[in-house]
Amino acid sequence: MLVEWVLSLVNPAPLRLRRLGYVRQSGLLHARSRRCRAAWAPHLTRARGVIIGAAEATVRRSSAVVLGSGLLDDVPLDALADLFNRVILVDAVHPWPARLAARRHRNVALVTAEISAGLTDPGLSEICTAADLIVSANLLSQLPIVPIEAYEARGREAPPELGTQLIETHLAALDRLAAGTGRVCLITDTVQREEDQTGRVTNSLDLMFGVTLPQPAEAWDWEIAPFGEIGRRHRLIHRVHAYPDWRAARA
């Protein structure tokens, strides 16, 4: 917990987003990603490969936008910076490793924004509409976490439809962008299953809150919490869906 606490102090973020809990959530994710680096490696490699494939299939390459850029573990920043004239990284919190990586490229910019309410901010909406490639990078299932925790922190129960609404809002925004001239690439975890040491599924959680996604172009398992992370005898596996061309998937 000490690492998470330190990261919550040093990672820059506007006070409003800090109070909402985004910096704390970023610190938790940052610490877990480092503890579970080996277990996460296959997932991160697959995710980066999907994004590179989508980027290389994009004809016009003026700008690319990455929504949920985070630590950049799953974002092939070097490849995107080489392929596009401008790369814009969007997230509520840009941790220091991501900031330092971005500084190595003159054509990479950071935009701080809360994405859970959809891409309704005029500036962000304009950036995304003008982009030739928009990537939603392992973001979709994360959108409900902070808003739901905000209710719980006040001793209240979140509305049962909140998670569904946030996910549907983001997908609707991606639909609008895919209907334009840009390519939309979506990568998201969809289902969490808990397994014991024999491989038996002991629990399951729908990370999409009942929202049904189309058949993915690619799918794989992500060992998000290996044995020892949440308990000696259990681990958490997330099923990941990848859509390098969201318009084609919707069609």
CSV table of C-alpha atoms in Angstrom, one decimal:
chain,number,residue,atom,x,y,z
A,1,MET,CA,0.0,0.0,0.0
A,2,LEU,CA,3.0,2.3,0.5
A,3,VAL,CA,3.8,2.4,-3.2
A,4,GLU,CA,0.2,3.2,-4.1
A,5,TRP,CA,0.2,6.0,-1.5
A,6,VAL,CA,3.5,7.5,-2.8
A,7,LEU,CA,2.2,7.4,-6.4
A,8,SER,CA,-1.0,9.1,-5.4
A,9,LEU,CA,1.1,12.0,-4.1
A,10,VAL,CA,3.6,12.4,-6.9
A,11,ASN,CA,1.4,11.8,-10.0
A,12,PRO,CA,0.2,15.2,-11.3
A,13,ALA,CA,-3.5,15.8,-11.8
A,14,PRO,CA,-6.0,18.6,-11.4
A,15,LEU,CA,-7.4,18.9,-7.9
A,16,ARG,CA,-10.9,18.1,-9.1
A,17,LEU,CA,-9.9,14.8,-10.6
A,18,ARG,CA,-7.7,14.0,-7.6
A,19,ARG,CA,-10.7,14.5,-5.3
A,20,LEU,CA,-12.8,12.2,-7.4
A,21,GLY,CA,-10.3,9.4,-6.9
A,22,TYR,CA,-8.7,9.1,-10.3
A,23,VAL,CA,-5.1,9.6,-8.9
A,24,ARG,CA,-5.7,6.9,-6.3
A,25,GLN,CA,-7.0,4.5,-8.9
A,26,SER,CA,-4.1,5.3,-11.2
A,27,GLY,CA,-1.7,4.6,-8.3
A,28,LEU,CA,-3.3,1.2,-7.6
A,29,LEU,CA,-3.1,0.2,-11.3
A,30,HIS,CA,0.5,1.4,-11.5
A,31,ALA,CA,1.6,-0.6,-8.5
A,32,ARG,CA,-0.2,-3.8,-9.6
A,33,SER,CA,1.2,-3.5,-13.1
A,34,ARG,CA,4.7,-3.5,-11.7
A,35,ARG,CA,4.0,-6.4,-9.3
A,36,CYS,CA,2.4,-8.5,-12.1
A,37,ARG,CA,4.7,-7.4,-15.0
A,38,ALA,CA,5.5,-11.0,-16.0
A,39,ALA,CA,1.9,-12.2,-15.9
A,40,TRP,CA,0.7,-9.1,-17.9
A,41,ALA,CA,3.4,-9.4,-20.6
A,42,PRO,CA,1.5,-11.6,-23.1
A,43,HIS,CA,-1.6,-9.4,-22.8
A,44,LEU,CA,0.4,-6.2,-23.3
A,45,THR,CA,2.1,-7.7,-26.3
A,46,ARG,CA,-1.2,-8.7,-27.9
A,47,ALA,CA,-2.7,-5.3,-27.2
A,48,ARG,CA,0.2,-3.4,-28.7
A,49,GLY,CA,0.1,-5.6,-31.8
A,50,VAL,CA,-3.6,-4.9,-32.4
A,51,ILE,CA,-2.9,-1.1,-32.1
A,52,ILE,CA,0.0,-1.3,-34.5
A,53,GLY,CA,-2.1,-3.3,-37.0
A,54,ALA,CA,-4.9,-0.7,-36.8
A,55,ALA,CA,-2.3,2.1,-37.2
A,56,GLU,CA,-0.7,0.5,-40.3
A,57,ALA,CA,-4.1,0.0,-41.8
A,58,THR,CA,-5.0,3.7,-41.4
A,59,VAL,CA,-4.6,5.4,-44.8
A,60,ARG,CA,-4.5,9.1,-43.6
A,61,ARG,CA,-2.0,9.6,-40.8
A,62,SER,CA,-2.3,13.2,-39.7
A,63,SER,CA,-3.2,12.4,-36.1
A,64,ALA,CA,-3.9,9.5,-33.7
A,65,VAL,CA,-5.7,9.8,-30.4
A,66,VAL,CA,-5.3,7.2,-27.6
A,67,LEU,CA,-8.1,7.3,-25.0
A,68,GLY,CA,-7.1,5.8,-21.7
A,69,SER,CA,-3.4,6.0,-22.4
A,70,GLY,CA,-2.4,5.6,-18.7
A,71,LEU,CA,1.0,4.1,-18.1
A,72,LEU,CA,1.4,3.4,-21.9
A,73,ASP,CA,2.2,-0.2,-21.1
A,74,ASP,CA,-0.3,-1.4,-23.7
A,75,VAL,CA,0.3,1.5,-26.1
A,76,PRO,CA,3.1,1.3,-28.8
A,77,LEU,CA,4.0,5.0,-28.5
A,78,ASP,CA,7.2,4.8,-30.5
A,79,ALA,CA,5.4,3.1,-33.4
A,80,LEU,CA,2.5,5.6,-33.3
A,81,ALA,CA,4.8,8.6,-33.2
A,82,ASP,CA,6.7,7.2,-36.2
A,83,LEU,CA,3.5,6.6,-38.2
A,84,PHE,CA,1.5,9.7,-37.4
A,85,ASN,CA,2.3,13.4,-37.6
A,86,ARG,CA,0.7,14.0,-34.2
A,87,VAL,CA,-0.2,11.6,-31.4
A,88,ILE,CA,-2.5,12.8,-28.6
A,89,LEU,CA,-2.7,10.8,-25.3
A,90,VAL,CA,-5.9,11.3,-23.3
A,91,ASP,CA,-6.5,10.3,-19.7
A,92,ALA,CA,-7.6,11.6,-16.3
A,93,VAL,CA,-4.1,11.0,-15.0
A,94,HIS,CA,-0.8,10.9,-16.9
A,95,PRO,CA,1.7,9.1,-14.5
A,96,TRP,CA,5.3,10.2,-14.6
A,97,PRO,CA,6.5,7.2,-16.7
A,98,ALA,CA,4.0,8.2,-19.4
A,99,ARG,CA,5.0,11.9,-19.2
A,100,LEU,CA,8.7,11.0,-19.6
A,101,ALA,CA,8.0,8.7,-22.5
A,102,ALA,CA,5.9,11.4,-24.2
A,103,ARG,CA,8.7,13.9,-23.8
A,104,ARG,CA,10.9,11.8,-26.1
A,105,HIS,CA,8.7,12.6,-29.1
A,106,ARG,CA,8.1,16.2,-30.3
A,107,ASN,CA,4.8,15.1,-32.0
A,108,VAL,CA,3.2,13.7,-28.9
A,109,ALA,CA,0.9,15.7,-26.7
A,110,LEU,CA,-1.0,15.0,-23.4
A,111,VAL,CA,-4.6,15.9,-22.8
A,112,THR,CA,-6.0,15.6,-19.3
A,113,ALA,CA,-9.8,14.7,-19.3
A,114,GLU,CA,-12.3,12.7,-17.5
A,115,ILE,CA,-13.6,10.3,-20.1
A,116,SER,CA,-16.3,8.6,-17.9
A,117,ALA,CA,-19.0,11.1,-19.0
A,118,GLY,CA,-18.3,10.4,-22.7
A,119,LEU,CA,-16.4,12.5,-25.2
A,120,THR,CA,-18.6,15.5,-24.6
A,121,ASP,CA,-16.0,18.0,-23.7
A,122,PRO,CA,-15.9,20.4,-26.8
A,123,GLY,CA,-12.1,20.4,-27.0
A,124,LEU,CA,-11.8,16.6,-26.7
A,125,SER,CA,-14.7,16.0,-29.1
A,126,GLU,CA,-13.0,18.2,-31.7
A,127,ILE,CA,-9.7,16.4,-31.3
A,128,CYS,CA,-11.3,13.0,-31.7
A,129,THR,CA,-13.5,14.0,-34.7
A,130,ALA,CA,-10.4,15.3,-36.5
A,131,ALA,CA,-8.3,12.2,-35.8
A,132,ASP,CA,-7.5,9.6,-38.4
A,133,LEU,CA,-7.1,6.9,-35.7
A,134,ILE,CA,-8.9,6.7,-32.3
A,135,VAL,CA,-7.8,4.0,-29.9
A,136,SER,CA,-9.8,3.1,-26.8
A,137,ALA,CA,-7.1,1.2,-24.9
A,138,ASN,CA,-8.3,-1.1,-22.2
A,139,LEU,CA,-10.5,1.7,-20.9
A,140,LEU,CA,-14.1,0.6,-21.3
A,141,SER,CA,-14.4,-1.7,-18.3
A,142,GLN,CA,-12.5,0.9,-16.2
A,143,LEU,CA,-15.0,3.7,-16.7
A,144,PRO,CA,-17.5,2.7,-14.0
A,145,ILE,CA,-14.9,2.1,-11.3
A,146,VAL,CA,-14.3,5.6,-10.0
A,147,PRO,CA,-17.9,6.9,-10.3
A,148,ILE,CA,-19.2,3.8,-8.4
A,149,GLU,CA,-16.6,4.2,-5.7
A,150,ALA,CA,-17.5,7.8,-5.3
A,151,TYR,CA,-21.1,6.8,-4.3
A,152,GLU,CA,-19.7,4.2,-1.9
A,153,ALA,CA,-17.3,6.7,-0.3
A,154,ARG,CA,-20.3,8.8,0.6
A,155,GLY,CA,-22.1,5.8,2.1
A,156,ARG,CA,-24.5,5.5,-0.7
A,157,GLU,CA,-25.3,2.7,-3.2
A,158,ALA,CA,-24.6,3.6,-6.8
A,159,PRO,CA,-27.6,3.4,-9.2
A,160,PRO,CA,-27.8,-0.1,-10.6
A,161,GLU,CA,-27.8,1.2,-14.1
A,162,LEU,CA,-24.8,3.5,-13.7
A,163,GLY,CA,-22.2,1.0,-15.0
A,164,THR,CA,-24.3,0.1,-18.0
A,165,GLN,CA,-24.9,3.8,-18.9
A,166,LEU,CA,-21.2,4.7,-18.8
A,167,ILE,CA,-20.3,1.8,-21.0
A,168,GLU,CA,-23.1,2.5,-23.5
A,169,THR,CA,-22.2,6.2,-23.5
A,170,HIS,CA,-18.6,5.4,-24.5
A,171,LEU,CA,-19.6,2.9,-27.2
A,172,ALA,CA,-22.1,5.4,-28.6
A,173,ALA,CA,-19.2,8.0,-28.8
A,174,LEU,CA,-17.1,5.4,-30.6
A,175,ASP,CA,-20.0,4.7,-33.0
A,176,ARG,CA,-20.2,8.3,-33.9
A,177,LEU,CA,-16.5,8.6,-34.5
A,178,ALA,CA,-16.5,5.4,-36.6
A,179,ALA,CA,-19.2,6.8,-38.7
A,180,GLY,CA,-16.8,9.6,-39.7
A,181,THR,CA,-13.6,9.5,-41.6
A,182,GLY,CA,-11.4,8.1,-38.9
A,183,ARG,CA,-10.6,4.5,-37.9
A,184,VAL,CA,-11.7,3.4,-34.4
A,185,CYS,CA,-9.7,0.6,-32.5
A,186,LEU,CA,-11.3,-0.8,-29.3
A,187,ILE,CA,-9.5,-3.1,-26.9
A,188,THR,CA,-11.4,-4.0,-23.7
A,189,ASP,CA,-11.6,-6.7,-21.1
A,190,THR,CA,-15.1,-8.1,-20.9
A,191,VAL,CA,-15.5,-10.8,-18.3
A,192,GLN,CA,-13.5,-11.6,-15.1
A,193,ARG,CA,-13.3,-15.1,-13.8
A,194,GLU,CA,-11.7,-16.3,-10.6
A,195,GLU,CA,-9.9,-19.7,-10.8
A,196,ASP,CA,-8.4,-21.9,-8.2
A,197,GLN,CA,-5.2,-23.9,-8.6
A,198,THR,CA,-7.0,-26.8,-10.3
A,199,GLY,CA,-8.4,-24.4,-13.0
A,200,ARG,CA,-11.9,-24.5,-11.6
A,201,VAL,CA,-13.9,-21.3,-12.0
A,202,THR,CA,-15.0,-20.2,-8.6
A,203,ASN,CA,-16.6,-16.8,-9.5
A,204,SER,CA,-17.4,-14.7,-12.5
A,205,LEU,CA,-18.1,-11.0,-13.1
A,206,ASP,CA,-19.5,-9.3,-16.2
A,207,LEU,CA,-17.3,-6.3,-16.7
A,208,MET,CA,-19.6,-4.9,-19.4
A,209,PHE,CA,-22.6,-4.6,-17.0
A,210,GLY,CA,-24.9,-6.5,-19.4
A,211,VAL,CA,-23.8,-4.7,-22.5
A,212,THR,CA,-23.3,-7.1,-25.4
A,213,LEU,CA,-20.3,-6.5,-27.7
A,214,PRO,CA,-20.0,-7.8,-31.3
A,215,GLN,CA,-17.8,-10.7,-32.3
A,216,PRO,CA,-14.2,-9.6,-31.8
A,217,ALA,CA,-11.5,-9.8,-34.4
A,218,GLU,CA,-9.2,-11.2,-31.7
A,219,ALA,CA,-9.7,-12.4,-28.2
A,220,TRP,CA,-7.3,-13.7,-25.5
A,221,ASP,CA,-7.0,-14.2,-21.7
A,222,TRP,CA,-5.2,-11.7,-19.5
A,223,GLU,CA,-3.9,-13.0,-16.1
A,224,ILE,CA,-4.6,-9.7,-14.3
A,225,ALA,CA,-3.9,-11.1,-10.8
A,226,PRO,CA,-1.8,-14.2,-10.7
A,227,PHE,CA,-1.6,-16.6,-7.7
A,228,GLY,CA,-0.3,-14.6,-4.7
A,229,GLU,CA,-1.7,-11.3,-5.8
A,230,ILE,CA,-5.2,-11.7,-4.3
A,231,GLY,CA,-4.6,-15.0,-2.5
A,232,ARG,CA,-2.3,-18.0,-2.6
A,233,ARG,CA,-4.9,-20.3,-4.1
A,234,HIS,CA,-6.8,-18.1,-6.5
A,235,ARG,CA,-6.1,-15.9,-9.5
A,236,LEU,CA,-8.1,-13.5,-11.7
A,237,ILE,CA,-8.3,-13.9,-15.5
A,238,HIS,CA,-9.9,-11.3,-17.7
A,239,ARG,CA,-11.2,-12.1,-21.2
A,240,VAL,CA,-10.1,-9.5,-23.7
A,241,HIS,CA,-11.8,-8.5,-26.9
A,242,ALA,CA,-10.0,-6.6,-29.6
A,243,TYR,CA,-11.6,-4.6,-32.5
A,244,PRO,CA,-8.9,-3.1,-34.8
A,245,ASP,CA,-11.8,-1.7,-36.9
A,246,TRP,CA,-14.9,-0.9,-34.8
A,247,ARG,CA,-16.9,0.2,-37.8
A,248,ALA,CA,-16.5,-3.2,-39.4
A,249,ALA,CA,-17.3,-5.0,-36.2
A,250,ARG,CA,-20.5,-3.0,-35.7
A,251,ALA,CA,-21.5,-3.8,-39.3
